[in-house]
Short mmCIF file of C-alpha atoms in Angstrom, two decimals:
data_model
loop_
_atom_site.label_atom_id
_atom_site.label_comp_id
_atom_site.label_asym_id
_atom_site.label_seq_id
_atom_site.Cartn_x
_atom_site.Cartn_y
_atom_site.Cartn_z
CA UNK A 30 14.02 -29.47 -37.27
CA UNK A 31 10.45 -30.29 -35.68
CA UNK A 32 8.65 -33.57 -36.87
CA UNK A 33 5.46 -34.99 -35.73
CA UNK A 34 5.17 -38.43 -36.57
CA UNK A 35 1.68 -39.99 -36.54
CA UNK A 36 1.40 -43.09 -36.47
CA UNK A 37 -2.17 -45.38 -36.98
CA UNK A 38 -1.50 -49.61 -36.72
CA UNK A 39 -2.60 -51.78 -34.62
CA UNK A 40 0.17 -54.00 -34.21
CA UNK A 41 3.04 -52.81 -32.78
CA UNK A 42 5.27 -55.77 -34.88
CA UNK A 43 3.83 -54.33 -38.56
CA UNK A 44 6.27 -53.38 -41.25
CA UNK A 45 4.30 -50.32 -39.96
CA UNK A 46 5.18 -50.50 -36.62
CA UNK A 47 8.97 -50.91 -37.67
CA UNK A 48 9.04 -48.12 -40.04
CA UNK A 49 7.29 -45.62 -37.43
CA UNK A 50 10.07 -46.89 -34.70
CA UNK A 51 12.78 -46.70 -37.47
CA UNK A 52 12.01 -43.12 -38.40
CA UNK A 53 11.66 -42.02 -34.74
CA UNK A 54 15.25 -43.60 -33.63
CA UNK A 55 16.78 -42.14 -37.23
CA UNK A 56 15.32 -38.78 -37.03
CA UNK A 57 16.72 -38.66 -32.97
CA UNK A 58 19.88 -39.56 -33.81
CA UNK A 59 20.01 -36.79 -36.46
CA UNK A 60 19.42 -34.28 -33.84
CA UNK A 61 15.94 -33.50 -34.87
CA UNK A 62 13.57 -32.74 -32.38
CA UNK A 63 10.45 -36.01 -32.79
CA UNK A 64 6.95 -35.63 -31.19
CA UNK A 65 4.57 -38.69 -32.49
CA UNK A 66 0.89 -39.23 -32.10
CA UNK A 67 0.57 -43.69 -31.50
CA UNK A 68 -3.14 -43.56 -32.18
CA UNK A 69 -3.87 -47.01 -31.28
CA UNK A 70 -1.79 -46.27 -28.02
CA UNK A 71 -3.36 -43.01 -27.41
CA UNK A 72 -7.11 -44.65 -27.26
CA UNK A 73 -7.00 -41.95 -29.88
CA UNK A 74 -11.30 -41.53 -29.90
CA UNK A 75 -11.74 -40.83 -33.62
CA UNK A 76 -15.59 -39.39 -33.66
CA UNK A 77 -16.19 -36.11 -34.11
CA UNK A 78 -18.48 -34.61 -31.35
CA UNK A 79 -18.97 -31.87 -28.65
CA UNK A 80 -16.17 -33.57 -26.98
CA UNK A 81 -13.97 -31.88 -29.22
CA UNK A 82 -14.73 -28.77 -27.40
CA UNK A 83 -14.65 -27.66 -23.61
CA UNK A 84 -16.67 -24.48 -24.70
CA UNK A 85 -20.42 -24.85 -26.25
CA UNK A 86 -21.25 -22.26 -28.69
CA UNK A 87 -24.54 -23.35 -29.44
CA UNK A 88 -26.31 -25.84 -27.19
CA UNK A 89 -29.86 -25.96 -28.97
CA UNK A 90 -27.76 -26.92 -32.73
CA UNK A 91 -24.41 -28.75 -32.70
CA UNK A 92 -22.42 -27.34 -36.17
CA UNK A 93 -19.12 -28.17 -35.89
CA UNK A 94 -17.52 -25.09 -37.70
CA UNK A 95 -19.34 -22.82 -35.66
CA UNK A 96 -18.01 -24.66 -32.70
CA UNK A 97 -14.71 -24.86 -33.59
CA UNK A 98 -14.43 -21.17 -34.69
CA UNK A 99 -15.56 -19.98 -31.05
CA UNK A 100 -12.98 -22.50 -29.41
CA UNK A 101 -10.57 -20.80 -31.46
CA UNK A 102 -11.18 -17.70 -30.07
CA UNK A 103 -11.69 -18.41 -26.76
CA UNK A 104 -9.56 -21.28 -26.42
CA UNK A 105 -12.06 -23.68 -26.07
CA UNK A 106 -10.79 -27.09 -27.78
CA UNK A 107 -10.72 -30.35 -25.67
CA UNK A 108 -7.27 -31.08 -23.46
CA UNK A 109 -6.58 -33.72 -25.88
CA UNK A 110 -7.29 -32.08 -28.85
CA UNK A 111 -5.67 -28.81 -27.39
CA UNK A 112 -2.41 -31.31 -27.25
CA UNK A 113 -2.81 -32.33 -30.72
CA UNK A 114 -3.26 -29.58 -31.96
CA UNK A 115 -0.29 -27.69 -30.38
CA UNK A 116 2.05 -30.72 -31.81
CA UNK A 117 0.90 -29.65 -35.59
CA UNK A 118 1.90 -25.81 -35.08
CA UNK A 119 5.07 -26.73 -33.74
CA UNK A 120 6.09 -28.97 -36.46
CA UNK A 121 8.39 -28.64 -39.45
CA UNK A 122 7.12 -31.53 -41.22
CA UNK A 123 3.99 -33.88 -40.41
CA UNK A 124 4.49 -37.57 -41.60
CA UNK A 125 1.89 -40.22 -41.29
CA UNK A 126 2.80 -43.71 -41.00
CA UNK A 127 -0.08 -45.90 -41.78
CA UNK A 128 -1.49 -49.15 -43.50
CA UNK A 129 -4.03 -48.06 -46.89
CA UNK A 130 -7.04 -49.60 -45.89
CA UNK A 131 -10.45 -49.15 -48.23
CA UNK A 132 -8.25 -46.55 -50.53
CA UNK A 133 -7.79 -44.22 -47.80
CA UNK A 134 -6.22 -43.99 -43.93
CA UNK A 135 -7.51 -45.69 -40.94
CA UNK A 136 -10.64 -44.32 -39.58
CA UNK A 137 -8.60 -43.91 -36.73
CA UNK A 138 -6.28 -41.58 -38.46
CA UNK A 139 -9.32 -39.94 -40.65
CA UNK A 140 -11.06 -38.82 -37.24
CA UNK A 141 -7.88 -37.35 -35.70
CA UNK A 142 -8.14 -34.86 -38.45
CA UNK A 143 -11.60 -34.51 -38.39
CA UNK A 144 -11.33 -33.32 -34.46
CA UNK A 145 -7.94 -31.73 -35.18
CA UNK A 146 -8.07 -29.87 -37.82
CA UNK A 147 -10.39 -27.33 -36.67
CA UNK A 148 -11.66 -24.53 -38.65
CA UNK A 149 -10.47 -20.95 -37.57
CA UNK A 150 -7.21 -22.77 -36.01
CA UNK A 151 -6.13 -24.68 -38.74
CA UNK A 152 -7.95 -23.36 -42.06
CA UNK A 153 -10.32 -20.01 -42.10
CA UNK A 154 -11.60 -18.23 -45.20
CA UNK A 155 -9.19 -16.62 -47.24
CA UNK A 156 -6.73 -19.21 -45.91
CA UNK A 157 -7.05 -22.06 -47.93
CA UNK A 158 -4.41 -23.75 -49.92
CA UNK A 159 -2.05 -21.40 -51.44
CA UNK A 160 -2.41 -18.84 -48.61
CA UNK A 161 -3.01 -21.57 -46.00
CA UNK A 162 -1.62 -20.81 -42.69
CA UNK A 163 0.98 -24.11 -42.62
CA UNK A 164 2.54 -22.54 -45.82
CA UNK A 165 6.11 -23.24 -44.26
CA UNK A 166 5.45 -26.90 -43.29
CA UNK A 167 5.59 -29.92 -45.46
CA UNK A 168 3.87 -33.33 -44.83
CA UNK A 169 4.71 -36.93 -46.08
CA UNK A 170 2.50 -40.02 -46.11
CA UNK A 171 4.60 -42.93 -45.68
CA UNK A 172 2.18 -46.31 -45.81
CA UNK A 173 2.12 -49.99 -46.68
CA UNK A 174 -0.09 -51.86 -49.41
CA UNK A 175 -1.80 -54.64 -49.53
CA UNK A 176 -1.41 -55.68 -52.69
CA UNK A 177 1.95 -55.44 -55.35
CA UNK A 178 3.28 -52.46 -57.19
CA UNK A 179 1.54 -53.43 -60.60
CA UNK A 180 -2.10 -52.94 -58.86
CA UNK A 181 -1.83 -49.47 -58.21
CA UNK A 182 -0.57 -48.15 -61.75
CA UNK A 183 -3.04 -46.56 -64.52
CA UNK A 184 -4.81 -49.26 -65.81
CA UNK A 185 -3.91 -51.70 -62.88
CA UNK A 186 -5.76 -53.38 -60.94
CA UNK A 187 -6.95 -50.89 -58.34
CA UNK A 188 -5.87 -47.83 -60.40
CA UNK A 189 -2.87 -45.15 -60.03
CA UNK A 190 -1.84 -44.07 -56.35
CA UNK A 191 -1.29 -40.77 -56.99
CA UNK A 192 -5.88 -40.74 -57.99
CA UNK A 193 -6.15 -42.61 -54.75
CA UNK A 194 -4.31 -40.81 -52.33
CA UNK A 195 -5.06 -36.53 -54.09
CA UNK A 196 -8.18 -36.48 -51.30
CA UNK A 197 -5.65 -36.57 -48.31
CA UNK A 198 -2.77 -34.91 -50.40
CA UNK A 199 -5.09 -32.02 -52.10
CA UNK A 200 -7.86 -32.16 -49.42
CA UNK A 201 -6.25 -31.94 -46.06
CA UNK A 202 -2.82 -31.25 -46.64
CA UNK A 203 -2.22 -28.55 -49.68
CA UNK A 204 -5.76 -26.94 -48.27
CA UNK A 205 -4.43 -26.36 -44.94
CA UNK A 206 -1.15 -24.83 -47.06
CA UNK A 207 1.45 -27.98 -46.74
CA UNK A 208 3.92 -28.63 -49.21
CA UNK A 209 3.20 -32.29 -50.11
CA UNK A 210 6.89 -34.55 -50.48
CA UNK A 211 6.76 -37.71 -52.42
CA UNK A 212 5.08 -40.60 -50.77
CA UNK A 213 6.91 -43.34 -49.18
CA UNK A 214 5.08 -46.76 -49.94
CA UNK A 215 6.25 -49.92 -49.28
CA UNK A 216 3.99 -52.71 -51.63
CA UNK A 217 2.64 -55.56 -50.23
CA UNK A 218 5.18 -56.15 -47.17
CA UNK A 219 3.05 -59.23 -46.07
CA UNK A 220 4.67 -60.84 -49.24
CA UNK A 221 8.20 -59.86 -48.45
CA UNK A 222 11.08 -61.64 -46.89
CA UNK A 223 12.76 -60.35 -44.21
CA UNK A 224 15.97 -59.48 -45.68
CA UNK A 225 13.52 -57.73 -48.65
CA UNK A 226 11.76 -55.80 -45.53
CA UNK A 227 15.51 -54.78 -43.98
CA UNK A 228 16.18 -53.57 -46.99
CA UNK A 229 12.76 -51.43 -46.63
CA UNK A 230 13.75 -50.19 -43.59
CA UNK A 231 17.09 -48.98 -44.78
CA UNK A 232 15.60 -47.28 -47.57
CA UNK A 233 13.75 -45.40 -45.15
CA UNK A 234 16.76 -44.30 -42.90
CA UNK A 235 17.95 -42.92 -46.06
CA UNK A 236 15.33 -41.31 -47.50
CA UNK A 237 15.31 -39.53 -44.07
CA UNK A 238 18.48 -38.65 -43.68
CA UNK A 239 17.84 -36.16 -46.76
CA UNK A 240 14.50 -35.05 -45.86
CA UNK A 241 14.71 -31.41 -45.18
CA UNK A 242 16.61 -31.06 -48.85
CA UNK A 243 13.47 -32.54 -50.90
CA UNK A 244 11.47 -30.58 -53.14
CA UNK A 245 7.70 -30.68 -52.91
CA UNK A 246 5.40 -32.08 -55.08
CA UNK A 247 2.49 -30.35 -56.52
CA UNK A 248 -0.84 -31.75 -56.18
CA UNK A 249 -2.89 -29.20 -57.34
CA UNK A 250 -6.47 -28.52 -58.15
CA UNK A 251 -8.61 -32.21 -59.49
CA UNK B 14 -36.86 -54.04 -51.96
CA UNK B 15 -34.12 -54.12 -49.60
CA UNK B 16 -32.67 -50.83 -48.40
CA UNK B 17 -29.67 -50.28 -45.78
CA UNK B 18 -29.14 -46.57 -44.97
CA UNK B 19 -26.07 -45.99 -43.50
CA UNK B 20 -26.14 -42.44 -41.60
CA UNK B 21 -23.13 -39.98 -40.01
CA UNK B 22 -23.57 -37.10 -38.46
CA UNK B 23 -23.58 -35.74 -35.03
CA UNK B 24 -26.71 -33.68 -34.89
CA UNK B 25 -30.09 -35.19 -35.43
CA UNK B 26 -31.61 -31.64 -36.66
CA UNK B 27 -28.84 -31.14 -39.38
CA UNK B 28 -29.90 -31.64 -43.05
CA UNK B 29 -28.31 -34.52 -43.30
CA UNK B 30 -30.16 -35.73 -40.23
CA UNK B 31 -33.02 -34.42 -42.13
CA UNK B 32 -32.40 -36.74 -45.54
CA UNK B 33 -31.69 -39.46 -43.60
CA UNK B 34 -35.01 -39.35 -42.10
CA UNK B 35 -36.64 -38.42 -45.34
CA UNK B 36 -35.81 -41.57 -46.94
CA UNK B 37 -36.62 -43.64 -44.45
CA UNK B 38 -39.76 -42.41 -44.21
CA UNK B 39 -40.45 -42.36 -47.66
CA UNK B 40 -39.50 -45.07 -48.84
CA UNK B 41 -40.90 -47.21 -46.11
CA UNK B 42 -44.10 -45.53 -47.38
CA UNK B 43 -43.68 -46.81 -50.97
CA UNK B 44 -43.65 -50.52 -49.58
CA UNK B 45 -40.12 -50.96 -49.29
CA UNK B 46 -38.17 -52.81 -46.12
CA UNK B 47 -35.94 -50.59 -44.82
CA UNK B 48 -32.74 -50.94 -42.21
CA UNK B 49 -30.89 -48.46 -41.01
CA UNK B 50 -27.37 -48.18 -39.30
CA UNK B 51 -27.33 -44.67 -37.16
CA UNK B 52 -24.13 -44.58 -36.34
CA UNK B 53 -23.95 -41.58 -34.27
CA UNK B 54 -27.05 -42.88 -31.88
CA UNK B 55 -25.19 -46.46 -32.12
CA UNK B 56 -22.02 -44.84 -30.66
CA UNK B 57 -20.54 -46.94 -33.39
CA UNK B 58 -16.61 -47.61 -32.31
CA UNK B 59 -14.62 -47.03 -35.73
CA UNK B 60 -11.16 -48.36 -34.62
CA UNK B 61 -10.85 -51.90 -36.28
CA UNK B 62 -8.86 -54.25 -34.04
CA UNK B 63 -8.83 -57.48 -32.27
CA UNK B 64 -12.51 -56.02 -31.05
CA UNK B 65 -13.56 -57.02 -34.13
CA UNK B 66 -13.47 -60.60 -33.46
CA UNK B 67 -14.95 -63.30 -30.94
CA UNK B 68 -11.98 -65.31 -32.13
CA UNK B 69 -8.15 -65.51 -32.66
CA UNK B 70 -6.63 -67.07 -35.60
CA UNK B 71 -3.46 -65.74 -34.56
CA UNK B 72 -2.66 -64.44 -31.02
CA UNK B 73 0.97 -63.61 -31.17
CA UNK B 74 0.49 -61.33 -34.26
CA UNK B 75 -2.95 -59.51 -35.18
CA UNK B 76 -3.21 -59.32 -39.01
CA UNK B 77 -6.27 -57.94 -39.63
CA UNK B 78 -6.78 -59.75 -42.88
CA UNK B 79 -5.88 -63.05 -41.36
CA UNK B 80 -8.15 -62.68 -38.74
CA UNK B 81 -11.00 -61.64 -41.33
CA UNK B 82 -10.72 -64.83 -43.10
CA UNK B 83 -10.98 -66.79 -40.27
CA UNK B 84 -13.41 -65.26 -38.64
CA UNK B 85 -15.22 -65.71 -41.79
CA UNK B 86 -14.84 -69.54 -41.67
CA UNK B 87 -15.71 -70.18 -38.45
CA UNK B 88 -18.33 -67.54 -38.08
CA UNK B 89 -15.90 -65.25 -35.74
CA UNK B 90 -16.91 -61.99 -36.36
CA UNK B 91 -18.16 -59.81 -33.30
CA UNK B 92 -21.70 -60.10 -33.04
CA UNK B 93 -21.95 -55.91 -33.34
CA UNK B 94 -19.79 -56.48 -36.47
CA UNK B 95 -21.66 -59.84 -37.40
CA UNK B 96 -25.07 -57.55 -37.40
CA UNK B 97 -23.51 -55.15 -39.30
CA UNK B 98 -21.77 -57.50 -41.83
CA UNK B 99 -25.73 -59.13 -42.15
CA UNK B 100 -27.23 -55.88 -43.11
CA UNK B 101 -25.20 -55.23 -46.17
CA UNK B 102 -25.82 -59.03 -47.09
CA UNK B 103 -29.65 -58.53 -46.94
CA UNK B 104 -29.71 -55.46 -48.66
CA UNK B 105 -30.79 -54.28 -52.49
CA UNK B 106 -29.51 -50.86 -51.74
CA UNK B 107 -27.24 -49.01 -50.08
CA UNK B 108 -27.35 -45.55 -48.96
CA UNK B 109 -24.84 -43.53 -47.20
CA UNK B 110 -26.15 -40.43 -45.76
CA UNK B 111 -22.92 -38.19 -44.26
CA UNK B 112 -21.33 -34.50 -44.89
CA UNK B 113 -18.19 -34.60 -46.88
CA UNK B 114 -14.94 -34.09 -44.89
CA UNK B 115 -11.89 -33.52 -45.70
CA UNK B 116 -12.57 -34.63 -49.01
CA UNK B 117 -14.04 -38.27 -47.55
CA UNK B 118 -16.52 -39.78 -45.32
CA UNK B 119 -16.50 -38.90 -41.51
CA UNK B 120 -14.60 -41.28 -39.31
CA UNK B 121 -17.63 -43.17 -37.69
CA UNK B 122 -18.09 -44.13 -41.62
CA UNK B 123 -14.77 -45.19 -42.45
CA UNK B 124 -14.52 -47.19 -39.48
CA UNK B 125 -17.59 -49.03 -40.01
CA UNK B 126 -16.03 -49.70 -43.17
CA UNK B 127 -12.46 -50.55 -41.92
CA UNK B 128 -14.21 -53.48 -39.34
CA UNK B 129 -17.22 -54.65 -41.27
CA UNK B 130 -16.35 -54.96 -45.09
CA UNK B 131 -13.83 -58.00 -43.82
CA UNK B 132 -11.91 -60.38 -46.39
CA UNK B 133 -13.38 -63.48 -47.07
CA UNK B 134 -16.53 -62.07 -46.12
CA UNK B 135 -17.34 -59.27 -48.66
CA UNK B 136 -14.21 -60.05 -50.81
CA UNK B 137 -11.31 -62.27 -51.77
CA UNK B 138 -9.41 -63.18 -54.48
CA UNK B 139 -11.06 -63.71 -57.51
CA UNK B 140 -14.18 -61.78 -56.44
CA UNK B 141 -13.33 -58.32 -57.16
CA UNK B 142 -14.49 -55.75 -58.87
CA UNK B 143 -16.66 -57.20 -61.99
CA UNK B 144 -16.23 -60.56 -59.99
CA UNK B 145 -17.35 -59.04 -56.83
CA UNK B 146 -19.32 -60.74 -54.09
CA UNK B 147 -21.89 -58.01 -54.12
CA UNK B 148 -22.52 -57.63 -58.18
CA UNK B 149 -26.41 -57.66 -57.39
CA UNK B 150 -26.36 -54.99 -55.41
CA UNK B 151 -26.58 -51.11 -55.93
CA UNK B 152 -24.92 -47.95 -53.88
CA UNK B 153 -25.56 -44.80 -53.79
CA UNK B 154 -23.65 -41.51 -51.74
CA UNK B 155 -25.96 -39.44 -50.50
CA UNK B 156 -24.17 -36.12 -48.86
CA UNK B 157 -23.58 -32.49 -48.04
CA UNK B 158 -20.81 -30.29 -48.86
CA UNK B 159 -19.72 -26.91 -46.69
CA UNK B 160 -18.81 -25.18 -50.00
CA UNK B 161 -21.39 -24.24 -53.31
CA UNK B 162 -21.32 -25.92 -56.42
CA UNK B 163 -18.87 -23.77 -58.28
CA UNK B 164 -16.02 -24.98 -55.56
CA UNK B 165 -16.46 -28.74 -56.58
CA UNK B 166 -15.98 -28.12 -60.31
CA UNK B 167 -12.39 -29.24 -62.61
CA UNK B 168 -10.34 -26.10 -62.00
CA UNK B 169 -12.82 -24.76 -59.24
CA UNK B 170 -11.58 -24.00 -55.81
CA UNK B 171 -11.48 -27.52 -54.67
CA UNK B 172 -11.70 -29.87 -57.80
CA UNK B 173 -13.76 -32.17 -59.65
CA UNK B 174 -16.35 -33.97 -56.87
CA UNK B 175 -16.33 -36.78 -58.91
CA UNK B 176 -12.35 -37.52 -57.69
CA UNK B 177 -12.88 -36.81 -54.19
CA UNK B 178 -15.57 -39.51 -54.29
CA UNK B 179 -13.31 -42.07 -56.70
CA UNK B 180 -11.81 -43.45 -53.60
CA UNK B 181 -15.15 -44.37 -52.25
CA UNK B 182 -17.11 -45.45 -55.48
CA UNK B 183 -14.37 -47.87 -57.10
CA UNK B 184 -12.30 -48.35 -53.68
CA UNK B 185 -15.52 -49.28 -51.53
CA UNK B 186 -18.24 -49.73 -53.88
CA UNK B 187 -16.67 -51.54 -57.10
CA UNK B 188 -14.45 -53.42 -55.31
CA UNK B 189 -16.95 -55.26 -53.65
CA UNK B 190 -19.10 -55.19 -56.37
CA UNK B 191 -21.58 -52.65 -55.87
CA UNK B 192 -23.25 -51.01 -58.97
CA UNK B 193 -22.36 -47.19 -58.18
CA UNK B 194 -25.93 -44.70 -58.66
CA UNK B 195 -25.20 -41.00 -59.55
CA UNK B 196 -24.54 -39.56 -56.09
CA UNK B 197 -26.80 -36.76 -54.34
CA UNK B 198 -25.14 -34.11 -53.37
CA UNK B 199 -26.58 -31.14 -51.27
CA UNK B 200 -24.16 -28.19 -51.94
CA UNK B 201 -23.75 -25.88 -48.65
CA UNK B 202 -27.30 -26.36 -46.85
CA UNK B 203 -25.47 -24.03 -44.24
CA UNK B 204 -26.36 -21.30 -46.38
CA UNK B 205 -29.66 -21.86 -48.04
CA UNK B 206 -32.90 -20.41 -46.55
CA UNK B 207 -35.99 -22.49 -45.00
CA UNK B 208 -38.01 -22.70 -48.62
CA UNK B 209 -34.88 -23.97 -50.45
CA UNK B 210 -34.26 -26.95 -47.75
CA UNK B 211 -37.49 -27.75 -47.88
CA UNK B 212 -37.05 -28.04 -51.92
CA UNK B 213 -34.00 -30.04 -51.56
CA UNK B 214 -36.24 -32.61 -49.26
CA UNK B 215 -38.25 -32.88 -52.26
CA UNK B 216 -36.05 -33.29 -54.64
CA UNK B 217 -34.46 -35.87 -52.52
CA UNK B 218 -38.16 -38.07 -52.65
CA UNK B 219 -38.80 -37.68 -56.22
CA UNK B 220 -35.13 -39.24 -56.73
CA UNK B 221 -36.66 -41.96 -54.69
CA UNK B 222 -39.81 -42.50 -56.15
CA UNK B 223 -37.77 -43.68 -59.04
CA UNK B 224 -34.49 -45.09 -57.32
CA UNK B 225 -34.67 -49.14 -58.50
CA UNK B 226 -35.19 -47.15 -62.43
CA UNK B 227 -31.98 -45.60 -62.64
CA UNK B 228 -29.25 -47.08 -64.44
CA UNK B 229 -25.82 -47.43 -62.49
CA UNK B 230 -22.78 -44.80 -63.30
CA UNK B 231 -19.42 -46.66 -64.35
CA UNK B 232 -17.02 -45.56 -62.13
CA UNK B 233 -13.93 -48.02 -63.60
CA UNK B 234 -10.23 -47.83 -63.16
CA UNK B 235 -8.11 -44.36 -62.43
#
């Protein structure tokens, strides 16, 4: 199968480092076909602008959706967004591999969908989540915490996961029309030993190894 | 008082470039002292890493966390982040003024986030939440949405606005401290005429006239 791996840490020797190089090497060796997005050593530029486009619809008014409906039709994205882009099509399943920072993903990773995920390319009305037009792919956040497992229950310190990560899940993912597979979240790894963090990595190789015979989770509407 | 309004958005003649200038004006006018952090016309750079720092608490491994905290002792912040980091100190009030995507805050937001809300500085253990280093201080989300009303609604098209915010208000906001104020939401401006805009604008300085009146929201655990 087709997997795009992105990938948004800044340190190459993070648990999150490890588990994007572990999934890479695993998924390779399974004879599935990797592509992966290292945002940090793309220079990935995460701000939205008219550099997302080689085309200008409207020079007097910048509105992004406007914009990015005419590069759709004319072809008019940015090389590098083009490239992007062209990696999410092609994929079976999408998998992010990131650090929670601030309840969410790295601006880094939050402004690689804002440029990406382009309206009229990726989303259009009529559509939108059920009838979205990456119905056949499914997508998989795998992250880190800072904190332990007890923090991010009901009740817990920060709250369930599940209410914390239904923006990206609901809002980006199941809109665009992905079928959402369990997340994969390793708690607190800056607390861990290392045999507790090869054990981590283990887990991953396999979870991985039975990917493609998971069955979605539904998010569904707040 | 104090205000800090935090702005995102590419295009100055957008209404969200037209709040943001709204309240400044405004509420300059009613004798407050205003700051503002535009971070479009700043070319803010979102992507927290060693950049944030004049100094290394660790070279051979870049925690980000780590670094925070030391950079917090030993006044090591970047002085872009340091001016940043002093402008949420000084402030009474804090408004963000962005258009929703993908269910969050544009990247130029989050990042500013990601870099300048830094451990040790804005939080630690033991001052979270109710403890928070900020508990004097008030919040408020100020922002656009491409879809009407009826689409941000429990069982409406995309959900309850109130949970794609939750991230934001208790993740952000409450952790630090911050006393959340109902947020102001403009639904669609895309599609409303001249004479409604122009009503929204109002709206928007009558909420101010009255801004240091209103009593917080609770936004609490998931």
């Amino acid at each position: 199968m087709n997997i795009l791996i992105v990938y948004a840490h800044p340190e190459p020797q993070s648990m999150n480092g490890a588990m994007y190089q572990t999934a890479i090497a695993h998924l390779e060796a399974a004879g599935h076909h990797v592509k992966t997005s290292d945002l940090y050593s793309m220079q990935f530029d995460p701000v939205s602008s008219r550099n997302n486009f080689s085309t200008v619809y409207d020079p007097a008014f910048f509105k992004p959706q406007l914009e990015e409906m005419h590069a759709t039709e004319v072809g008019g994205f940015a090389d590098k967004i083009n490239m992007e882009q062209e990696k999410v099509e092609w994929c079976d399943l999408m998998i992010w591999q990131f650090p929670l920072w601030w309840f969410s993903i790295p601006a880094i990773l939050k402004g690689w969908v804002d440029r990406v995920f382009a309206m009229g390319r990726f989303y259009k009305n009529g559509h939108l989540y059920e009838t979205g037009l990456f119905g056949s792919k499914k997508a998989l956040l795998s992250l880190t915490t800072g904190g332990p497992p007890e923090n991010y229950l009901r009740d817990g310190l920060n709250g369930d996961l599940e209410g914390i990560l239904r923006p990206v899940h609901r809002g980006i993912f199941e809109f665009t029309g992905f079928s959402v597979l369990q997340p994969h979240v390793i708690y607190g790894p800056a607390r861990q030993s290392p045999q507790e963090l090869s054990a981590v990595l283990k887990n991953w190789e396999h979870r991985l190894e039975h990917i493609f015979e998971e069955q979605p989770i539904t998010i569904g509407a707040y």
